[in-house]
Amino acid sequence: MSETLLDVVHETRYAYSARVDVANHIAYLLPRGGPRQAVDEATLAIDPAPSHHADGIDAFGNRRTFFAMYAPHDALRVVARSRVRLADVVSPDPALSAEWRLTRESLRYAAGRRYDAAAEFAFASPFVARAPELAEYAAASFAEGTTVLAGAIDLMSRIHRDFRYDPSSTEVSTPMLEAFRMRHGVCQDFAHVMIGALRSIGLAARYVSGYLVTQPSSGESRLLGADASHAWVAVYCPQLGWIDLDPTNDIVVGSRHVTVAIGRDYGDVTPLRGVIRGGGAHVLTVGVSVVPRSACR
């Protein structure tokens, strides 16, 4: 099996108009390992140096960093550097997944039935509602007899066709249903809409944050969302496990996607957030670079 070796750099800068006296932050910036991804190294550089720093693993298995600043400062720079190996995987055969109604039934509670941990991703979450209009939209992809993966791939393609990628159209706080009705947004919106549609018909889907290769190989087109953190969807197929799909680019996730964290929605895996005292207005600058180093065998 061949592998792709990638160097990842994610730099975040905050410039504050007034002094920050105290700050507490949580970061999801260090990639997690997985079946198709191995992390050779990952470091986080914080300037100014934090007064307190602690790394841990959250409830979803993500690498999470807490840091606090107790000294006054008017700027913050956080640089995450990682080296990851992505295995080249064959896209799964949609016909090998179960019929979607059977999967929906298996995720419902029934006395005496074995609990499936994926069921927790079939409910609404703070950023993703379940709604009749989302179920109606999803229904066009899930006729009777359709397998989970075949329907999810069709839904992904429809969202890609029906929605316009527009970085200026929404903000982090824009409700998912508003983005759905406007039919435009960014990768976060595309992912939330697809997750909401899948959950609204009783299937399990989770939010995946990560990066795209920013310098594609010769002959490959540049993917949408490659200049910043990216987001996509993982749909649960009992026979195949979690299958990652990128509705922004209408592709099954492969060796150009680096996974950082998974959760119910964006709120679980926000790259960097915090609470500060002071600061006034601020200017945020984010830069991402994901560059292949070599192809290994």
mmCIF file of C-alpha atoms in Angstrom:
data_model
loop_
_atom_site.group_PDB
_atom_site.id
_atom_site.type_symbol
_atom_site.label_atom_id
_atom_site.label_comp_id
_atom_site.label_asym_id
_atom_site.label_seq_id
_atom_site.Cartn_x
_atom_site.Cartn_y
_atom_site.Cartn_z
ATOM 1 C CA MET A 1 0.000 0.000 0.000
ATOM 2 C CA SER A 2 1.369 3.410 -0.944
ATOM 3 C CA GLU A 3 1.420 6.411 1.382
ATOM 4 C CA THR A 4 1.575 10.167 1.004
ATOM 5 C CA LEU A 5 3.732 12.136 3.424
ATOM 6 C CA LEU A 6 2.424 15.639 4.165
ATOM 7 C CA ASP A 7 3.796 18.597 6.092
ATOM 8 C CA VAL A 8 1.041 20.700 7.663
ATOM 9 C CA VAL A 9 1.386 24.246 9.037
ATOM 10 C CA HIS A 10 -1.589 26.112 10.529
ATOM 11 C CA GLU A 11 -0.841 29.625 11.762
ATOM 12 C CA THR A 12 -3.348 31.778 13.658
ATOM 13 C CA ARG A 13 -2.682 35.408 14.621
ATOM 14 C CA TYR A 14 -4.813 37.716 16.755
ATOM 15 C CA ALA A 15 -3.988 41.436 16.902
ATOM 16 C CA TYR A 16 -5.957 43.222 19.644
ATOM 17 C CA SER A 17 -6.813 46.914 19.709
ATOM 18 C CA ALA A 18 -6.453 46.980 23.498
ATOM 19 C CA ARG A 19 -4.454 44.985 25.998
ATOM 20 C CA VAL A 20 -5.684 41.534 26.977
ATOM 21 C CA ASP A 21 -5.221 41.028 30.709
ATOM 22 C CA VAL A 22 -6.311 37.385 31.057
ATOM 23 C CA ALA A 23 -7.094 34.730 28.440
ATOM 24 C CA ASN A 24 -8.108 31.080 28.457
ATOM 25 C CA HIS A 25 -8.090 29.109 25.204
ATOM 26 C CA ILE A 26 -8.923 25.645 23.854
ATOM 27 C CA ALA A 27 -7.304 24.447 20.623
ATOM 28 C CA TYR A 28 -8.051 21.541 18.300
ATOM 29 C CA LEU A 29 -5.039 21.912 16.022
ATOM 30 C CA LEU A 30 -3.081 18.651 16.354
ATOM 31 C CA PRO A 31 -4.181 15.844 13.995
ATOM 32 C CA ARG A 32 -5.487 12.558 15.351
ATOM 33 C CA GLY A 33 -4.389 9.133 14.171
ATOM 34 C CA GLY A 34 -6.756 6.761 12.441
ATOM 35 C CA PRO A 35 -7.104 3.814 10.056
ATOM 36 C CA ARG A 36 -5.854 5.799 7.062
ATOM 37 C CA GLN A 37 -3.745 8.416 8.847
ATOM 38 C CA ALA A 38 -0.598 8.160 10.980
ATOM 39 C CA VAL A 39 0.855 11.198 12.757
ATOM 40 C CA ASP A 40 4.668 11.172 12.744
ATOM 41 C CA GLU A 41 4.980 14.395 14.721
ATOM 42 C CA ALA A 42 2.845 17.322 15.854
ATOM 43 C CA THR A 43 3.797 20.422 17.825
ATOM 44 C CA LEU A 44 2.088 23.603 18.939
ATOM 45 C CA ALA A 45 4.034 26.871 19.361
ATOM 46 C CA ILE A 46 2.313 29.667 21.301
ATOM 47 C CA ASP A 47 3.579 33.258 21.510
ATOM 48 C CA PRO A 48 3.601 34.798 24.046
ATOM 49 C CA ALA A 49 4.388 31.720 26.096
ATOM 50 C CA PRO A 50 1.310 30.650 28.096
ATOM 51 C CA SER A 51 1.233 30.729 31.885
ATOM 52 C CA HIS A 52 -0.458 27.317 31.879
ATOM 53 C CA HIS A 53 -0.574 24.600 29.219
ATOM 54 C CA ALA A 54 -2.137 21.124 29.223
ATOM 55 C CA ASP A 55 -2.763 18.514 26.518
ATOM 56 C CA GLY A 56 -5.468 15.882 26.662
ATOM 57 C CA ILE A 57 -7.907 13.675 24.765
ATOM 58 C CA ASP A 58 -11.583 14.604 24.601
ATOM 59 C CA ALA A 59 -14.660 12.353 24.626
ATOM 60 C CA PHE A 60 -14.403 11.752 20.868
ATOM 61 C CA GLY A 61 -10.725 10.791 20.921
ATOM 62 C CA ASN A 62 -9.452 14.147 19.625
ATOM 63 C CA ARG A 63 -6.237 15.815 20.749
ATOM 64 C CA ARG A 64 -7.190 18.920 22.719
ATOM 65 C CA THR A 65 -4.934 21.649 24.133
ATOM 66 C CA PHE A 66 -5.782 24.067 26.968
ATOM 67 C CA PHE A 67 -3.644 27.132 27.563
ATOM 68 C CA ALA A 68 -4.000 30.242 29.698
ATOM 69 C CA MET A 69 -2.334 33.659 29.522
ATOM 70 C CA TYR A 70 -2.110 35.585 32.791
ATOM 71 C CA ALA A 71 0.351 38.237 31.578
ATOM 72 C CA PRO A 72 -0.917 41.277 29.620
ATOM 73 C CA HIS A 73 -0.519 40.980 25.829
ATOM 74 C CA ASP A 74 -1.792 42.722 22.699
ATOM 75 C CA ALA A 75 -1.220 39.898 20.203
ATOM 76 C CA LEU A 76 -1.391 36.108 20.070
ATOM 77 C CA ARG A 77 0.293 33.772 17.592
ATOM 78 C CA VAL A 78 -0.378 30.023 17.538
ATOM 79 C CA VAL A 79 1.434 27.796 15.045
ATOM 80 C CA ALA A 80 0.640 24.099 14.695
ATOM 81 C CA ARG A 81 3.142 22.000 12.729
ATOM 82 C CA SER A 82 2.466 18.365 11.864
ATOM 83 C CA ARG A 83 3.768 15.610 9.654
ATOM 84 C CA VAL A 84 1.238 12.966 8.676
ATOM 85 C CA ARG A 85 1.171 9.849 6.508
ATOM 86 C CA LEU A 86 -1.986 9.187 4.538
ATOM 87 C CA ALA A 87 -2.615 5.713 3.158
ATOM 88 C CA ASP A 88 -4.027 5.512 -0.350
ATOM 89 C CA VAL A 89 -7.336 3.724 0.123
ATOM 90 C CA VAL A 90 -9.792 2.300 -2.397
ATOM 91 C CA SER A 91 -13.205 3.945 -2.334
ATOM 92 C CA PRO A 92 -15.741 1.521 -0.823
ATOM 93 C CA ASP A 93 -18.429 -0.102 -2.953
ATOM 94 C CA PRO A 94 -21.762 1.550 -2.053
ATOM 95 C CA ALA A 95 -23.541 -1.735 -2.732
ATOM 96 C CA LEU A 96 -21.755 -3.319 0.228
ATOM 97 C CA SER A 97 -23.488 -1.071 2.761
ATOM 98 C CA ALA A 98 -26.875 -1.929 4.251
ATOM 99 C CA GLU A 99 -30.243 -0.672 3.053
ATOM 100 C CA TRP A 100 -30.794 2.692 4.675
ATOM 101 C CA ARG A 101 -34.106 1.871 6.399
ATOM 102 C CA LEU A 102 -32.537 -1.151 8.089
ATOM 103 C CA THR A 103 -29.672 1.027 9.278
ATOM 104 C CA ARG A 104 -32.084 3.656 10.592
ATOM 105 C CA GLU A 105 -33.954 0.993 12.509
ATOM 106 C CA SER A 106 -30.730 -0.402 14.010
ATOM 107 C CA LEU A 107 -29.865 3.040 15.419
ATOM 108 C CA ARG A 108 -33.181 3.422 17.235
ATOM 109 C CA TYR A 109 -33.559 2.434 20.853
ATOM 110 C CA ALA A 110 -35.267 -0.876 21.543
ATOM 111 C CA ALA A 111 -35.338 -2.751 24.831
ATOM 112 C CA GLY A 112 -32.828 -5.573 24.777
ATOM 113 C CA ARG A 113 -31.156 -4.464 21.553
ATOM 114 C CA ARG A 114 -27.380 -4.115 21.554
ATOM 115 C CA TYR A 115 -26.336 -0.482 21.822
ATOM 116 C CA ASP A 116 -24.516 0.964 18.816
ATOM 117 C CA ALA A 117 -22.272 3.897 19.801
ATOM 118 C CA ALA A 118 -22.872 5.516 16.413
ATOM 119 C CA ALA A 119 -26.444 6.253 17.528
ATOM 120 C CA GLU A 120 -25.271 9.334 19.441
ATOM 121 C CA PHE A 121 -24.549 10.964 16.067
ATOM 122 C CA ALA A 122 -28.140 10.525 14.875
ATOM 123 C CA PHE A 123 -29.524 13.237 17.171
ATOM 124 C CA ALA A 124 -29.662 17.003 16.758
ATOM 125 C CA SER A 125 -26.715 18.958 18.172
ATOM 126 C CA PRO A 126 -26.127 22.641 18.988
ATOM 127 C CA PHE A 127 -25.112 23.609 15.423
ATOM 128 C CA VAL A 128 -27.152 20.985 13.535
ATOM 129 C CA ALA A 129 -30.938 20.801 13.727
ATOM 130 C CA ARG A 130 -33.168 17.960 12.611
ATOM 131 C CA ALA A 131 -36.058 19.378 10.587
ATOM 132 C CA PRO A 132 -38.828 18.201 8.225
ATOM 133 C CA GLU A 133 -37.459 20.355 5.382
ATOM 134 C CA LEU A 134 -34.075 18.641 5.709
ATOM 135 C CA ALA A 135 -35.734 15.202 5.736
ATOM 136 C CA GLU A 136 -37.668 16.150 2.611
ATOM 137 C CA TYR A 137 -34.479 17.279 0.887
ATOM 138 C CA ALA A 138 -32.680 14.043 1.825
ATOM 139 C CA ALA A 139 -35.588 11.852 0.712
ATOM 140 C CA ALA A 140 -34.783 12.441 -2.970
ATOM 141 C CA SER A 141 -31.549 10.492 -2.455
ATOM 142 C CA PHE A 142 -32.974 7.691 -0.313
ATOM 143 C CA ALA A 143 -35.618 5.757 -2.197
ATOM 144 C CA GLU A 144 -36.717 2.416 -0.796
ATOM 145 C CA GLY A 145 -33.961 -0.162 -1.240
ATOM 146 C CA THR A 146 -31.157 2.395 -1.507
ATOM 147 C CA THR A 147 -28.073 1.564 0.537
ATOM 148 C CA VAL A 148 -26.771 4.047 3.095
ATOM 149 C CA LEU A 149 -23.593 4.829 1.191
ATOM 150 C CA ALA A 150 -25.248 5.078 -2.224
ATOM 151 C CA GLY A 151 -27.808 7.510 -0.834
ATOM 152 C CA ALA A 152 -25.193 9.531 1.045
ATOM 153 C CA ILE A 153 -23.016 9.883 -2.063
ATOM 154 C CA ASP A 154 -26.024 11.022 -4.088
ATOM 155 C CA LEU A 155 -26.957 13.508 -1.347
ATOM 156 C CA MET A 156 -23.379 14.822 -1.314
ATOM 157 C CA SER A 157 -23.484 15.377 -5.079
ATOM 158 C CA ARG A 158 -26.840 17.139 -4.901
ATOM 159 C CA ILE A 159 -25.613 19.519 -2.188
ATOM 160 C CA HIS A 160 -22.546 20.246 -4.289
ATOM 161 C CA ARG A 161 -24.763 21.067 -7.284
ATOM 162 C CA ASP A 162 -27.504 22.932 -5.441
ATOM 163 C CA PHE A 163 -25.358 25.069 -3.133
ATOM 164 C CA ARG A 164 -22.920 27.813 -4.062
ATOM 165 C CA TYR A 165 -19.558 28.002 -2.318
ATOM 166 C CA ASP A 166 -19.287 31.635 -1.179
ATOM 167 C CA PRO A 167 -16.868 32.588 1.628
ATOM 168 C CA SER A 168 -18.553 35.970 2.083
ATOM 169 C CA SER A 169 -22.109 34.665 2.467
ATOM 170 C CA THR A 170 -22.117 33.226 5.992
ATOM 171 C CA GLU A 171 -20.352 33.464 9.336
ATOM 172 C CA VAL A 172 -19.635 30.920 12.055
ATOM 173 C CA SER A 173 -22.798 32.076 13.838
ATOM 174 C CA THR A 174 -25.078 31.687 10.782
ATOM 175 C CA PRO A 175 -27.718 29.040 11.645
ATOM 176 C CA MET A 176 -27.510 25.909 9.546
ATOM 177 C CA LEU A 177 -31.133 26.119 8.433
ATOM 178 C CA GLU A 178 -30.537 29.663 7.190
ATOM 179 C CA ALA A 179 -27.612 28.476 5.070
ATOM 180 C CA PHE A 180 -29.786 25.603 3.811
ATOM 181 C CA ARG A 181 -32.536 27.974 2.712
ATOM 182 C CA MET A 182 -30.086 30.415 1.092
ATOM 183 C CA ARG A 183 -28.359 27.557 -0.746
ATOM 184 C CA HIS A 184 -24.876 28.960 -0.259
ATOM 185 C CA GLY A 185 -22.107 29.032 2.289
ATOM 186 C CA VAL A 186 -18.677 27.615 3.090
ATOM 187 C CA CYS A 187 -17.434 24.111 3.870
ATOM 188 C CA GLN A 188 -18.777 24.299 7.427
ATOM 189 C CA ASP A 189 -22.263 25.040 6.063
ATOM 190 C CA PHE A 190 -22.079 22.302 3.413
ATOM 191 C CA ALA A 191 -21.071 19.801 6.117
ATOM 192 C CA HIS A 192 -23.729 20.932 8.590
ATOM 193 C CA VAL A 193 -26.476 20.782 5.948
ATOM 194 C CA MET A 194 -25.504 17.264 4.896
ATOM 195 C CA ILE A 195 -25.257 16.083 8.500
ATOM 196 C CA GLY A 196 -28.636 17.631 9.301
ATOM 197 C CA ALA A 197 -30.246 15.989 6.277
ATOM 198 C CA LEU A 198 -28.859 12.557 7.172
ATOM 199 C CA ARG A 199 -29.860 12.844 10.831
ATOM 200 C CA SER A 200 -33.316 14.090 9.884
ATOM 201 C CA ILE A 201 -34.045 10.726 8.241
ATOM 202 C CA GLY A 202 -32.591 8.817 11.191
ATOM 203 C CA LEU A 203 -29.051 8.081 10.003
ATOM 204 C CA ALA A 204 -25.832 8.805 11.907
ATOM 205 C CA ALA A 205 -23.394 11.415 10.643
ATOM 206 C CA ARG A 206 -20.544 13.282 12.267
ATOM 207 C CA TYR A 207 -18.560 16.443 11.558
ATOM 208 C CA VAL A 208 -14.899 16.140 10.560
ATOM 209 C CA SER A 209 -12.460 19.052 10.707
ATOM 210 C CA GLY A 210 -9.136 19.038 8.933
ATOM 211 C CA TYR A 211 -7.172 20.290 5.962
ATOM 212 C CA LEU A 212 -6.809 19.830 2.225
ATOM 213 C CA VAL A 213 -3.560 19.606 0.289
ATOM 214 C CA THR A 214 -2.776 23.193 -0.742
ATOM 215 C CA GLN A 215 -0.287 22.280 -3.479
ATOM 216 C CA PRO A 216 -1.846 19.441 -5.504
ATOM 217 C CA SER A 217 0.237 17.108 -7.621
ATOM 218 C CA SER A 218 0.588 17.681 -11.350
ATOM 219 C CA GLY A 219 -2.685 16.989 -13.114
ATOM 220 C CA GLU A 220 -4.820 17.381 -9.988
ATOM 221 C CA SER A 221 -7.197 20.308 -9.600
ATOM 222 C CA ARG A 222 -7.092 22.513 -6.524
ATOM 223 C CA LEU A 223 -9.932 21.688 -4.131
ATOM 224 C CA LEU A 224 -12.288 24.296 -2.683
ATOM 225 C CA GLY A 225 -11.450 25.277 0.892
ATOM 226 C CA ALA A 226 -7.733 24.476 0.686
ATOM 227 C CA ASP A 227 -6.476 27.778 2.127
ATOM 228 C CA ALA A 228 -7.909 27.355 5.625
ATOM 229 C CA SER A 229 -9.365 24.721 7.912
ATOM 230 C CA HIS A 230 -11.725 22.458 6.008
ATOM 231 C CA ALA A 231 -14.747 20.410 7.061
ATOM 232 C CA TRP A 232 -16.550 17.381 5.720
ATOM 233 C CA VAL A 233 -18.921 14.600 6.791
ATOM 234 C CA ALA A 234 -18.576 10.998 7.948
ATOM 235 C CA VAL A 235 -21.642 8.806 7.468
ATOM 236 C CA TYR A 236 -22.079 5.583 9.414
ATOM 237 C CA CYS A 237 -22.449 2.368 7.414
ATOM 238 C CA PRO A 238 -22.609 -0.637 9.776
ATOM 239 C CA GLN A 239 -20.819 -3.031 7.391
ATOM 240 C CA LEU A 240 -18.163 -0.528 6.313
ATOM 241 C CA GLY A 241 -17.759 1.752 9.333
ATOM 242 C CA TRP A 242 -17.507 5.514 9.024
ATOM 243 C CA ILE A 243 -17.091 6.732 5.435
ATOM 244 C CA ASP A 244 -15.891 10.309 4.889
ATOM 245 C CA LEU A 245 -17.545 12.414 2.185
ATOM 246 C CA ASP A 246 -16.701 15.994 1.167
ATOM 247 C CA PRO A 247 -19.825 17.791 -0.132
ATOM 248 C CA THR A 248 -17.911 21.013 -0.829
ATOM 249 C CA ASN A 249 -15.867 19.181 -3.468
ATOM 250 C CA ASP A 250 -18.213 16.247 -4.221
ATOM 251 C CA ILE A 251 -15.618 13.558 -3.516
ATOM 252 C CA VAL A 252 -15.096 10.558 -1.296
ATOM 253 C CA VAL A 253 -12.309 11.576 1.071
ATOM 254 C CA GLY A 254 -8.907 10.180 0.176
ATOM 255 C CA SER A 255 -5.220 11.057 0.337
ATOM 256 C CA ARG A 256 -5.713 14.830 0.006
ATOM 257 C CA HIS A 257 -7.628 15.228 3.294
ATOM 258 C CA VAL A 258 -5.886 15.453 6.676
ATOM 259 C CA THR A 259 -8.185 14.743 9.628
ATOM 260 C CA VAL A 260 -7.728 16.856 12.756
ATOM 261 C CA ALA A 261 -10.822 16.119 14.863
ATOM 262 C CA ILE A 262 -14.333 14.656 14.797
ATOM 263 C CA GLY A 263 -17.463 15.704 16.667
ATOM 264 C CA ARG A 264 -21.176 16.268 16.454
ATOM 265 C CA ASP A 265 -20.688 19.635 14.741
ATOM 266 C CA TYR A 266 -18.310 22.596 14.463
ATOM 267 C CA GLY A 267 -18.811 23.568 18.086
ATOM 268 C CA ASP A 268 -17.148 20.367 19.308
ATOM 269 C CA VAL A 269 -13.961 20.885 17.293
ATOM 270 C CA THR A 270 -13.478 24.640 16.813
ATOM 271 C CA PRO A 271 -9.776 25.036 15.890
ATOM 272 C CA LEU A 272 -9.149 27.811 18.434
ATOM 273 C CA ARG A 273 -11.546 29.535 20.797
ATOM 274 C CA GLY A 274 -11.335 31.198 24.165
ATOM 275 C CA VAL A 275 -12.494 33.689 26.747
ATOM 276 C CA ILE A 276 -10.513 36.892 27.297
ATOM 277 C CA ARG A 277 -10.674 39.933 29.551
ATOM 278 C CA GLY A 278 -9.892 43.106 27.638
ATOM 279 C CA GLY A 279 -8.715 43.102 24.054
ATOM 280 C CA GLY A 280 -11.271 45.453 22.490
ATOM 281 C CA ALA A 281 -11.631 44.787 18.758
ATOM 282 C CA HIS A 282 -9.325 42.307 17.079
ATOM 283 C CA VAL A 283 -7.989 41.332 13.668
ATOM 284 C CA LEU A 284 -7.747 37.602 12.960
ATOM 285 C CA THR A 285 -5.384 36.176 10.350
ATOM 286 C CA VAL A 286 -5.251 32.464 9.520
ATOM 287 C CA GLY A 287 -2.951 30.673 7.111
ATOM 288 C CA VAL A 288 -2.783 26.969 6.233
ATOM 289 C CA SER A 289 -0.200 25.063 4.224
ATOM 290 C CA VAL A 290 -0.407 21.329 3.453
ATOM 291 C CA VAL A 291 2.457 20.237 1.210
ATOM 292 C CA PRO A 292 3.348 16.716 0.018
ATOM 293 C CA ARG A 293 6.953 15.799 0.837
ATOM 294 C CA SER A 294 7.173 12.553 -1.054
ATOM 295 C CA ALA A 295 5.363 9.424 -2.095
ATOM 296 C CA CYS A 296 6.460 6.484 0.009
ATOM 297 C CA ARG A 297 6.139 2.732 -0.444
#
